[in-house]
CSV table of C-alpha atoms and ligand atoms in Angstrom, one decimal:
chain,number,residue,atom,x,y,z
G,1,UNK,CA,6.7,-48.7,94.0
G,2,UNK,CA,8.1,-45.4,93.2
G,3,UNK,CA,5.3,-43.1,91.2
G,4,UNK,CA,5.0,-40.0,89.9
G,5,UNK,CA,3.0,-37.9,92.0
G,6,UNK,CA,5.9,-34.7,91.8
G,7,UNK,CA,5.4,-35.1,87.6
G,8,UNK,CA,6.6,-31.7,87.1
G,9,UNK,CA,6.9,-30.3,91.0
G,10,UNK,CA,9.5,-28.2,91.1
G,11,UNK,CA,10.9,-28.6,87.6
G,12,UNK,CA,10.9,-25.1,86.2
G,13,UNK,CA,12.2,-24.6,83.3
G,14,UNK,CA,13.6,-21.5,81.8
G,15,UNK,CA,11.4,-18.9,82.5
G,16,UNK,CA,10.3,-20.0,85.8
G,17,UNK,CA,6.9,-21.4,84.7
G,18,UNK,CA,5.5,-24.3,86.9
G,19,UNK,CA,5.9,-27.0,84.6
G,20,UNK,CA,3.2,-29.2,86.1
G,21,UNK,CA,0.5,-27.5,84.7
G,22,UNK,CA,2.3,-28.3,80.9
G,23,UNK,CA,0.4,-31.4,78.8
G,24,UNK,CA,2.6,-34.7,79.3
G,25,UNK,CA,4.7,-35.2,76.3
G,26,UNK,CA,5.4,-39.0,77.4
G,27,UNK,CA,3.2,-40.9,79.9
G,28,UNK,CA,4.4,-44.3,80.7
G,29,UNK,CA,2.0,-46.6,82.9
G,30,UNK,CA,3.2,-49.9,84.3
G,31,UNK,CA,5.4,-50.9,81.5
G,32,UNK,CA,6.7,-54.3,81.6
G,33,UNK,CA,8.7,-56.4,79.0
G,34,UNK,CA,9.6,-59.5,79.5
G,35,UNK,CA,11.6,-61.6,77.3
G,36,UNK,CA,10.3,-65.5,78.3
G,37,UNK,CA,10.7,-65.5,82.0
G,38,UNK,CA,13.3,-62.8,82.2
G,39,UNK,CA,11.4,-59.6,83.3
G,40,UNK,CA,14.0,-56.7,81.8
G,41,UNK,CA,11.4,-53.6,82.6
G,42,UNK,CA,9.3,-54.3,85.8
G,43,UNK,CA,6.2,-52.4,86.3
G,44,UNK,CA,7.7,-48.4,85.3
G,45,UNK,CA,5.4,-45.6,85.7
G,46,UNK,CA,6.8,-41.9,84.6
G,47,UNK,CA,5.3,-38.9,82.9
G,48,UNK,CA,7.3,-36.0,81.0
G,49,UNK,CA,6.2,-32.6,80.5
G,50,UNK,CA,6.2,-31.3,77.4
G,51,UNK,CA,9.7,-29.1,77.0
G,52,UNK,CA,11.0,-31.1,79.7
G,53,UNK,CA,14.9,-33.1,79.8
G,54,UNK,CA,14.4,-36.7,81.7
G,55,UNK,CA,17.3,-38.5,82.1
G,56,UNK,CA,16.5,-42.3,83.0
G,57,UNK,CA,20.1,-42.9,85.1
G,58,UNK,CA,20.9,-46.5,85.4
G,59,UNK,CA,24.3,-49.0,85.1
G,60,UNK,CA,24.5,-51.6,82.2
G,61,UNK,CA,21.5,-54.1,81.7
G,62,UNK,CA,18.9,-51.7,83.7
G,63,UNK,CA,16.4,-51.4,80.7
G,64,UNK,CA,17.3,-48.5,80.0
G,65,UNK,CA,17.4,-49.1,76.2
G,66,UNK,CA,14.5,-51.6,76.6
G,67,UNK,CA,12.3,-48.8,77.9
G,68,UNK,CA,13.2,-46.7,74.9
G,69,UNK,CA,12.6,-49.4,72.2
G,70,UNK,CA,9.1,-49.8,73.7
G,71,UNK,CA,8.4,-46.1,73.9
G,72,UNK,CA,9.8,-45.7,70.5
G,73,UNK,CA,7.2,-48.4,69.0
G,74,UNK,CA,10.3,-50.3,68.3
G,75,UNK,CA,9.7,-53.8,69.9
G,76,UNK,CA,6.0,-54.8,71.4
G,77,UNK,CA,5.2,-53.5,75.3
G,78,UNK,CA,4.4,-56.9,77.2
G,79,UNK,CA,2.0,-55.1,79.9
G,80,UNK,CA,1.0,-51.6,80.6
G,81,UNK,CA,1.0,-48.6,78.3
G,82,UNK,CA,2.9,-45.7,77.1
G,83,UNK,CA,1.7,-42.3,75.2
G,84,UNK,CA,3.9,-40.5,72.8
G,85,UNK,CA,2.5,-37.1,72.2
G,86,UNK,CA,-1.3,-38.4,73.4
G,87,UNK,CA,-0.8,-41.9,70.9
G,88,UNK,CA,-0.9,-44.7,72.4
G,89,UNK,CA,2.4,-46.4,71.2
G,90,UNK,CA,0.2,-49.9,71.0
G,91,UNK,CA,-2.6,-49.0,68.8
G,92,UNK,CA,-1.4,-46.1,67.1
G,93,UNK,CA,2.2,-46.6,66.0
G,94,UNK,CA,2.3,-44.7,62.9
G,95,UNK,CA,1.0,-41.3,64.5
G,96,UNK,CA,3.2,-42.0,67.9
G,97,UNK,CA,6.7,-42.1,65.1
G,98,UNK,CA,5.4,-38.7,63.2
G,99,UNK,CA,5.9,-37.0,66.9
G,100,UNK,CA,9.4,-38.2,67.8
G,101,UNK,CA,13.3,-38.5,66.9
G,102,UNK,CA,15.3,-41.3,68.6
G,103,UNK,CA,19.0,-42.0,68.4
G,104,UNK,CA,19.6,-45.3,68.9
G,105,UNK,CA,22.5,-46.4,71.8
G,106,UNK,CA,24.7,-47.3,68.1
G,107,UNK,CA,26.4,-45.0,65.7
G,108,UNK,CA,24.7,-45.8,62.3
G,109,UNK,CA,25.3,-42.7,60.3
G,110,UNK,CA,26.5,-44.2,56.7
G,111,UNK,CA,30.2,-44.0,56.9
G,112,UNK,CA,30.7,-43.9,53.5
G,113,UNK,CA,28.3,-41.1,52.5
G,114,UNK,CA,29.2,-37.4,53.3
G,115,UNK,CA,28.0,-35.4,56.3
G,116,UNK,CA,25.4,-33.4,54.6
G,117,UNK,CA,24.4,-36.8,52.3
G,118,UNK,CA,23.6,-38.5,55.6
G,119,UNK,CA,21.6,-35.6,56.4
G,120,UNK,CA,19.7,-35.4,53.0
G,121,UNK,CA,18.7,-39.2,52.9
G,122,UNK,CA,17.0,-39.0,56.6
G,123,UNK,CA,15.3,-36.0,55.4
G,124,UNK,CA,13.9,-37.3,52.3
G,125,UNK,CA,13.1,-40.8,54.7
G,126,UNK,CA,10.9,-38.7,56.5
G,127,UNK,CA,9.2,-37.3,53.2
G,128,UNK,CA,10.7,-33.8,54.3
G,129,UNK,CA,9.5,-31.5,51.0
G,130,UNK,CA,12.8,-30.1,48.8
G,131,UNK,CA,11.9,-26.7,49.6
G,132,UNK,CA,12.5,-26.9,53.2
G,133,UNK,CA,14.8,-29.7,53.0
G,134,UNK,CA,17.7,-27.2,52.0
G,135,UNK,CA,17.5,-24.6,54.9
G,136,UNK,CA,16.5,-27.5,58.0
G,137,UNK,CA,20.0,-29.0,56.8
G,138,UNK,CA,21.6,-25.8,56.7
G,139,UNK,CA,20.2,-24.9,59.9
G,140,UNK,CA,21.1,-28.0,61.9
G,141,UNK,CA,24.4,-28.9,60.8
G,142,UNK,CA,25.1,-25.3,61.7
G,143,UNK,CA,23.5,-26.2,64.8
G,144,UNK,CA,26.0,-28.9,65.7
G,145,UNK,CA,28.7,-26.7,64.3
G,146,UNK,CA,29.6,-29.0,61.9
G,147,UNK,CA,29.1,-26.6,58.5
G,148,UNK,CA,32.5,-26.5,57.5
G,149,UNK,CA,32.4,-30.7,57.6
G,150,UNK,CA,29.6,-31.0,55.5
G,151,UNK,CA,31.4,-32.6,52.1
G,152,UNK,CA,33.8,-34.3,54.8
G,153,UNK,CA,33.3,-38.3,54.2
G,154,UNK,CA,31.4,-39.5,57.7
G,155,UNK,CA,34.2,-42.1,58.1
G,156,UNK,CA,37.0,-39.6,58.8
G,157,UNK,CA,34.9,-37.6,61.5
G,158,UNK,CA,35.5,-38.1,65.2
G,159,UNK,CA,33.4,-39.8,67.7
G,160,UNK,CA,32.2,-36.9,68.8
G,161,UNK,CA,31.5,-35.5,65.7
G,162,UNK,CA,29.7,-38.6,64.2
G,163,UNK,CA,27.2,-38.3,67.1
G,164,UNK,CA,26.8,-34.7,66.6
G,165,UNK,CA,26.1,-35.1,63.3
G,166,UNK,CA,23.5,-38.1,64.4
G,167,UNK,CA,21.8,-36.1,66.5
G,168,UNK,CA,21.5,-33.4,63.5
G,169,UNK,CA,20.0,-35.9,61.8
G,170,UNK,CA,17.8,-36.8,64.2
G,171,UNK,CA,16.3,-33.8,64.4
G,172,UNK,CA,15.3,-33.3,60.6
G,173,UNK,CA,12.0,-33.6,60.5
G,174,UNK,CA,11.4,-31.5,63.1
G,175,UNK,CA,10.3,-34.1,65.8
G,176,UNK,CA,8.5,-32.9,68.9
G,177,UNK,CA,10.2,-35.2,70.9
G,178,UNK,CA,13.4,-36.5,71.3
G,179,UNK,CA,15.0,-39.9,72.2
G,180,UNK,CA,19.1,-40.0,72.8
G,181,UNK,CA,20.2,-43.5,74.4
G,182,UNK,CA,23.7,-42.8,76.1
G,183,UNK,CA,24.6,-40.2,73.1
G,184,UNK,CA,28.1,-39.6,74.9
G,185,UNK,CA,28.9,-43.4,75.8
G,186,UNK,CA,32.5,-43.5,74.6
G,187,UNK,CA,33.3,-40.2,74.2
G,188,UNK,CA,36.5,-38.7,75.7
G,189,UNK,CA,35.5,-35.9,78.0
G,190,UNK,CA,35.7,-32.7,75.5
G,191,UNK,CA,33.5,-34.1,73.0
G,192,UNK,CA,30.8,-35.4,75.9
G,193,UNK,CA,31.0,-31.4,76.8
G,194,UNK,CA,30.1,-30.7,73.4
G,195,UNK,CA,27.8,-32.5,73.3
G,196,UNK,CA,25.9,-31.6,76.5
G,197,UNK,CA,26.1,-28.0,75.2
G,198,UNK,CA,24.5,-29.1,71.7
G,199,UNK,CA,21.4,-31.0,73.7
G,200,UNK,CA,21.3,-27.8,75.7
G,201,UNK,CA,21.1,-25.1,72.6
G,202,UNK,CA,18.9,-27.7,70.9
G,203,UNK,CA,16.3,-27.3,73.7
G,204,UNK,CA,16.8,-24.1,74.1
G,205,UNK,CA,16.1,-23.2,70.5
G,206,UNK,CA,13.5,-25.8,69.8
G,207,UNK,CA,11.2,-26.3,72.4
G,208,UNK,CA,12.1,-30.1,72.3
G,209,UNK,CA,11.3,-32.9,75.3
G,210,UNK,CA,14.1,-34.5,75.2
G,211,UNK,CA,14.5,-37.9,77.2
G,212,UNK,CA,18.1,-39.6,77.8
G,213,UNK,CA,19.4,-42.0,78.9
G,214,UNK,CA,23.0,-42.2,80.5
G,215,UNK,CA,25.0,-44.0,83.2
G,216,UNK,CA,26.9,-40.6,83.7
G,217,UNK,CA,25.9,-39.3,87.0
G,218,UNK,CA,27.6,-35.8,86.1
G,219,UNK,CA,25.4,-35.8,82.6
G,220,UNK,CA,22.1,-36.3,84.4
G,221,UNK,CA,22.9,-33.9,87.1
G,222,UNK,CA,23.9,-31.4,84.2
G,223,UNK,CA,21.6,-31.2,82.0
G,224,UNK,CA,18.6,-32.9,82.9
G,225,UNK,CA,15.5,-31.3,84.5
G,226,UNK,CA,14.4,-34.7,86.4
G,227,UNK,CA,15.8,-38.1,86.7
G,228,UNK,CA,14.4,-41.8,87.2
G,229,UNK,CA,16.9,-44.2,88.5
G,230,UNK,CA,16.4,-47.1,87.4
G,231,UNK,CA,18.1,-50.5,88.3
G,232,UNK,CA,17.1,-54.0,87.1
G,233,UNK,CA,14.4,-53.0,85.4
G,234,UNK,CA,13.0,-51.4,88.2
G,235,UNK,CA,12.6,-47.3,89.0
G,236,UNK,CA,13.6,-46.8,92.2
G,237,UNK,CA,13.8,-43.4,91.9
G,238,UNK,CA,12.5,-40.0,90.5
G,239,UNK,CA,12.5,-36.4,91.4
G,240,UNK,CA,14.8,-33.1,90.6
G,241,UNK,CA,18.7,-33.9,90.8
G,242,UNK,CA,18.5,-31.3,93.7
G,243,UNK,CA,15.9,-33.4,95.5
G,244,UNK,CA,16.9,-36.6,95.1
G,245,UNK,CA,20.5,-35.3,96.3
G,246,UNK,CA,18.3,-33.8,99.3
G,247,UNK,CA,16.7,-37.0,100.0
G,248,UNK,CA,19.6,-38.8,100.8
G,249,UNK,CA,20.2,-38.6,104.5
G,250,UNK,CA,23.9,-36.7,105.3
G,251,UNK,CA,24.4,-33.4,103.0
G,252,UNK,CA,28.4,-33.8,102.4
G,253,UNK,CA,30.9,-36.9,101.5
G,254,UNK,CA,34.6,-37.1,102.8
G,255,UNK,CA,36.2,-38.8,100.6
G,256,UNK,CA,40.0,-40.3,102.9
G,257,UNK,CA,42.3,-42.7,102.1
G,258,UNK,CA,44.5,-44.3,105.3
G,259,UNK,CA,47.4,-46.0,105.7
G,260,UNK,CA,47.7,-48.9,108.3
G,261,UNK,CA,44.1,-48.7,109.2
G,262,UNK,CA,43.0,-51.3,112.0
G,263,UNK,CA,40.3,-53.9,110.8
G,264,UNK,CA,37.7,-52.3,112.5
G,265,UNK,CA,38.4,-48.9,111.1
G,266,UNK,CA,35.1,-49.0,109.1
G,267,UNK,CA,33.2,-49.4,112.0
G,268,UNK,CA,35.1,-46.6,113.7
G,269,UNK,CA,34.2,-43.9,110.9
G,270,UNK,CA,30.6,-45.0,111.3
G,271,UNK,CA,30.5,-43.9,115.2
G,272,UNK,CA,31.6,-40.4,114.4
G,273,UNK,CA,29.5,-37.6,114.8
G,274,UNK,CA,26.7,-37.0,112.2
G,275,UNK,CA,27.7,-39.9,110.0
G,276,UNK,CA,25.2,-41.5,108.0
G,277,UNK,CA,27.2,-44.0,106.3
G,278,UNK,CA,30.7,-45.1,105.3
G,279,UNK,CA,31.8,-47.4,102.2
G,280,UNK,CA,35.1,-49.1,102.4
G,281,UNK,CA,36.2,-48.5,98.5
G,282,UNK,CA,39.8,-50.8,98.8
G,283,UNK,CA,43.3,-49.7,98.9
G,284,UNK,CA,42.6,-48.0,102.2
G,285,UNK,CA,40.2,-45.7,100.8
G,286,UNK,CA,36.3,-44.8,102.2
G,287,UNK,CA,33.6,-42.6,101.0
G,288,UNK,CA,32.0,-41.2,104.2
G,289,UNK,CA,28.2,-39.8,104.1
G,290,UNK,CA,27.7,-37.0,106.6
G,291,UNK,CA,25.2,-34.0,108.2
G,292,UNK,CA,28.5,-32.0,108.9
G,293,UNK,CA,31.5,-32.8,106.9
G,294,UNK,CA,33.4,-30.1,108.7
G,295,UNK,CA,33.1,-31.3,112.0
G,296,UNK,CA,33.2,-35.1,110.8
G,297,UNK,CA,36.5,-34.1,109.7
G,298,UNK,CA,38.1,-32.7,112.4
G,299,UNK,CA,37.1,-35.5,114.6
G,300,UNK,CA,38.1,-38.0,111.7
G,301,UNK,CA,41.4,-36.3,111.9
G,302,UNK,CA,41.8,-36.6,115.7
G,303,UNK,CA,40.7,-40.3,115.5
G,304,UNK,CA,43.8,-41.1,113.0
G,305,UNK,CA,46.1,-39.0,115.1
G,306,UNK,CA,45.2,-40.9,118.1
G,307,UNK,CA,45.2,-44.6,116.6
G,308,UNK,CA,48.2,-43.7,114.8
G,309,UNK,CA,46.7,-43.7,111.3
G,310,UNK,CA,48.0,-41.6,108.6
G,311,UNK,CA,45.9,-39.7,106.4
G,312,UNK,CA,46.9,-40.3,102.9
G,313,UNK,CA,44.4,-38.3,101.2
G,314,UNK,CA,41.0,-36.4,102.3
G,315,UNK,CA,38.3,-34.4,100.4
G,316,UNK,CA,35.0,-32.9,101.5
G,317,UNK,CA,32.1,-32.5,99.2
G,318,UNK,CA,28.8,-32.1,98.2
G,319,UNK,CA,26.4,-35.0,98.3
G,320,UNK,CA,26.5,-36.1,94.7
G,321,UNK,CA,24.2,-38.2,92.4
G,322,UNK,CA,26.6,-41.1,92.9
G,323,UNK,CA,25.4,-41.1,96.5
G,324,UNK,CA,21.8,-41.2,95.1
G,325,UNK,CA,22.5,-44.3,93.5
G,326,UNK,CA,23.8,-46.0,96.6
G,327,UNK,CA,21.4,-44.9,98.8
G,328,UNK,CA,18.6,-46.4,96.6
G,329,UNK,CA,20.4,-49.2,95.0
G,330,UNK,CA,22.7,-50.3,97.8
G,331,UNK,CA,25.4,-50.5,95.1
G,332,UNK,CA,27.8,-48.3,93.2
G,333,UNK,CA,27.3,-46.9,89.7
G,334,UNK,CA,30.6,-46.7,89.3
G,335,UNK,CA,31.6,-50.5,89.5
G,336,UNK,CA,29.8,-50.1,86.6
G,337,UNK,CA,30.8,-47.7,84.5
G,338,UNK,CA,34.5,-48.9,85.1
G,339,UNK,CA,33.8,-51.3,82.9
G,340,UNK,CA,31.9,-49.2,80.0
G,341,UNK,CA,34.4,-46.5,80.2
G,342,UNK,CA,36.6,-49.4,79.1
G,343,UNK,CA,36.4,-48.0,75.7
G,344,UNK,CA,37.4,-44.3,75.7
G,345,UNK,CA,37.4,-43.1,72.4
G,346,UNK,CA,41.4,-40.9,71.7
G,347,UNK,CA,41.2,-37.9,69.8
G,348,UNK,CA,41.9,-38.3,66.0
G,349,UNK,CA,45.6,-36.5,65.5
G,350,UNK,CA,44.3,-33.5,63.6
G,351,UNK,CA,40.8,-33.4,63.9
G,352,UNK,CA,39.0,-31.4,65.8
G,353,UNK,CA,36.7,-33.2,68.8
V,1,ATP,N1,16.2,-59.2,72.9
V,1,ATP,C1,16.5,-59.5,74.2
V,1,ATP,N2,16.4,-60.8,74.6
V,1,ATP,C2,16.7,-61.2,75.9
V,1,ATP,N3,17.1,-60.3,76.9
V,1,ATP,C3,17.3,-59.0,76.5
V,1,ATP,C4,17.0,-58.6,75.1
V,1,ATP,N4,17.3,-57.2,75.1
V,1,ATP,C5,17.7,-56.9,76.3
V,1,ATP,N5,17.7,-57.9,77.1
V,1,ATP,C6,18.1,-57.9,78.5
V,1,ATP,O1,17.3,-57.0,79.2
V,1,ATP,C7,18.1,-56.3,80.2
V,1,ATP,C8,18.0,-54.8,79.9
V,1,ATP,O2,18.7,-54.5,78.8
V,1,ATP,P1,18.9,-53.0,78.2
V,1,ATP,O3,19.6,-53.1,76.9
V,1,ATP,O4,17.5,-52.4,78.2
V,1,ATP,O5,19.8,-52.4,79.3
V,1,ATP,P2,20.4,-50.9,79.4
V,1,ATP,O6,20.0,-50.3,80.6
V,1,ATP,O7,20.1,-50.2,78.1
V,1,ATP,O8,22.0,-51.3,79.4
V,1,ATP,P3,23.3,-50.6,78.7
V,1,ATP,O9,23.7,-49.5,79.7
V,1,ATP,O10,24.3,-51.7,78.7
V,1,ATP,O11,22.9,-50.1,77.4
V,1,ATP,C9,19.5,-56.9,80.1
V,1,ATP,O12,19.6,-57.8,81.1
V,1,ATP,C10,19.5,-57.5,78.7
V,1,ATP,O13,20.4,-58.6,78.7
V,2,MG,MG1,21.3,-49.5,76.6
């Protein structure tokens, strides 16, 4: 089982400070939840500093949204425990919700109310007084830049902007920490960069914890501060995106597509020097894992010259996330997200993302 020994190790945040030594704004201890026999989280363990981002990296059906609903006191915890903000999300529900924000994987920002009346009925939800009800609006639609919007019906705003303006919401009560499941799932790829930058400013300005969850390898490595991995219901992972990139064995990928490769061209790349593994990706393509992705090229090279192979394509880069998944999963994330980037939100002819 993976644990969290490192909680903290090497995380610094901002100003350098050793993060460790910070109270845990989340402790979660052997979580399960089962539904009948089906075991959807299996025996999680993870604690996050407070002022920390955790992602919790996983493809579709990992528990990723089961973990938050039962950190979120949203459906019953069938073993083990979890503290929000020192409450144990079991026996004291109430005080656990005063501490925390959560938007949920869906949109459901009223679409027929305006920006700033979707704002105002969260705000007095939460019992936030008049007086400083005005200004925390104010402040946080400004926040997500969405000021001039604010009379602007929700149901003509973009994607992006409908999740920005969730996220404002959100945040109206001032929580102390904050829950985003997949806030940029079906966005096109300006408004997920907007959105990064919001979380960013947001935590920044705030002093939030912030814990999201994504199957965007390039969001986790972005933005967050350490990531669990987590795959059928299981974590199989969790460190710093620069360690868990580290711990995978071969520090650059080639990246080559051949034409008229033999049948045992696989097993070829794989005896070339300092190669720690090679997946065949179709169409002639293969993702190579290497110690020394300049010398594994050249030889590569020579090997396709000699056999009479031509190279089609070839890149060389750093090890990525993606490889972290495939190291510790033996699969691909990005079978995955194929299918759940099957919905890419257009732009809206007009309107800004
Ligand atoms: N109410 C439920 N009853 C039975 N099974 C459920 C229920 N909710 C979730 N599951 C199952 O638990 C597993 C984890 O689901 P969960 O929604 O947590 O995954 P996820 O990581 O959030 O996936 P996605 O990326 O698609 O949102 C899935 O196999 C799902 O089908
Ligand atoms: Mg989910």
């Amino acid at each position: 089982m993976i644990t969290d020994s490192k909680s903290g190790n090497g995380a610094q945040i901002s100003s350098g400070e050793n993060v460790a030594a910070r109270p845990n704004a989340i402790a979660v201890d052997h979580i399960v939840k089962k539904y009948g026999d089906f075991t959807a989280v299996d025996d999680v363990s993870f604690h996050v500093k407070e002022g920390e981002i955790f992602g919790l990296l996983g493809p579709n059906g990992a528990g990723k949204s089961t973990l938050i609903r039962m950190m979120t006191t949203l459906i019953p915890i069938t073993a083990g425990t979890a503290h929000i903000a020192g409450h144990d999300v079991s026996k004291e529900p109430d005080a656990a919700r005063r501490a925390i924000g959560v938007i949920p994987q869906a949109l459901t920002s009223d679409l027929d109310l305006t920006v700033q009346e979707n704002m105002n009925i969260y705000a007095k939800l939460y019992d936030v007084p008049t007086s400083k009800r005005i200004a925390a609006v104010a402040e946080l639609l400004e926040l997500v830049d969405l000021t001039k919007w604010k009379d602007a019906q929700t149901k003509t705003l973009s994607g992006g902007m409908r999740r920005r303006l969730e996220i404002a919401r959100g945040l109206v009560h001032s929580p102390r920490i904050f829950f985003l499941d997949e806030p940029t799932t079906g966005l096109d790829p300006v408004s997920r960069v907007a959105v990064w930058e919001m979380l960013m400013n947001i935590k920044a300005s705030r002093n939030l914890t912030i814990l999201i969850t994504t199957h965007y390898m390039d969001e986790a490595d972005r933005l967050c501060d350490r990531i669990a991995i987590v795959d059928h219901g299981k974590l199989v992972a969790l460190d710093t995106p620069p360690a868990l990139k580290a711990s995978v064995p071969g520090s650059n990928v080639i990246e080559a597509q051949f034409l008229n490769a033999s049948a045992d061209w696989e097993e070829r790349l794989h005896s070339l020097i300092n190669v720690t593994s090679v997946q065949h990706e179709g169409a002639g393509m293969y993702r190579i894992l290497t110690g020394d992705g300049s010398r594994t090229t050249t030889e590569l090279v020579e090997m396709a010259v000699k056999s009479g192979v031509s190279v089609k394509s070839l890149s060389v880069q750093n090890t990525s996330l993606d490889d972290v998944f495939v190291h510790y999963t033996g699969r691909q994330l990005r079978d995955e997200l194929v299918k759940a980037m099957g919905y890419v939100m257009p732009p809206r002819p007009g309107v800004q993302p």
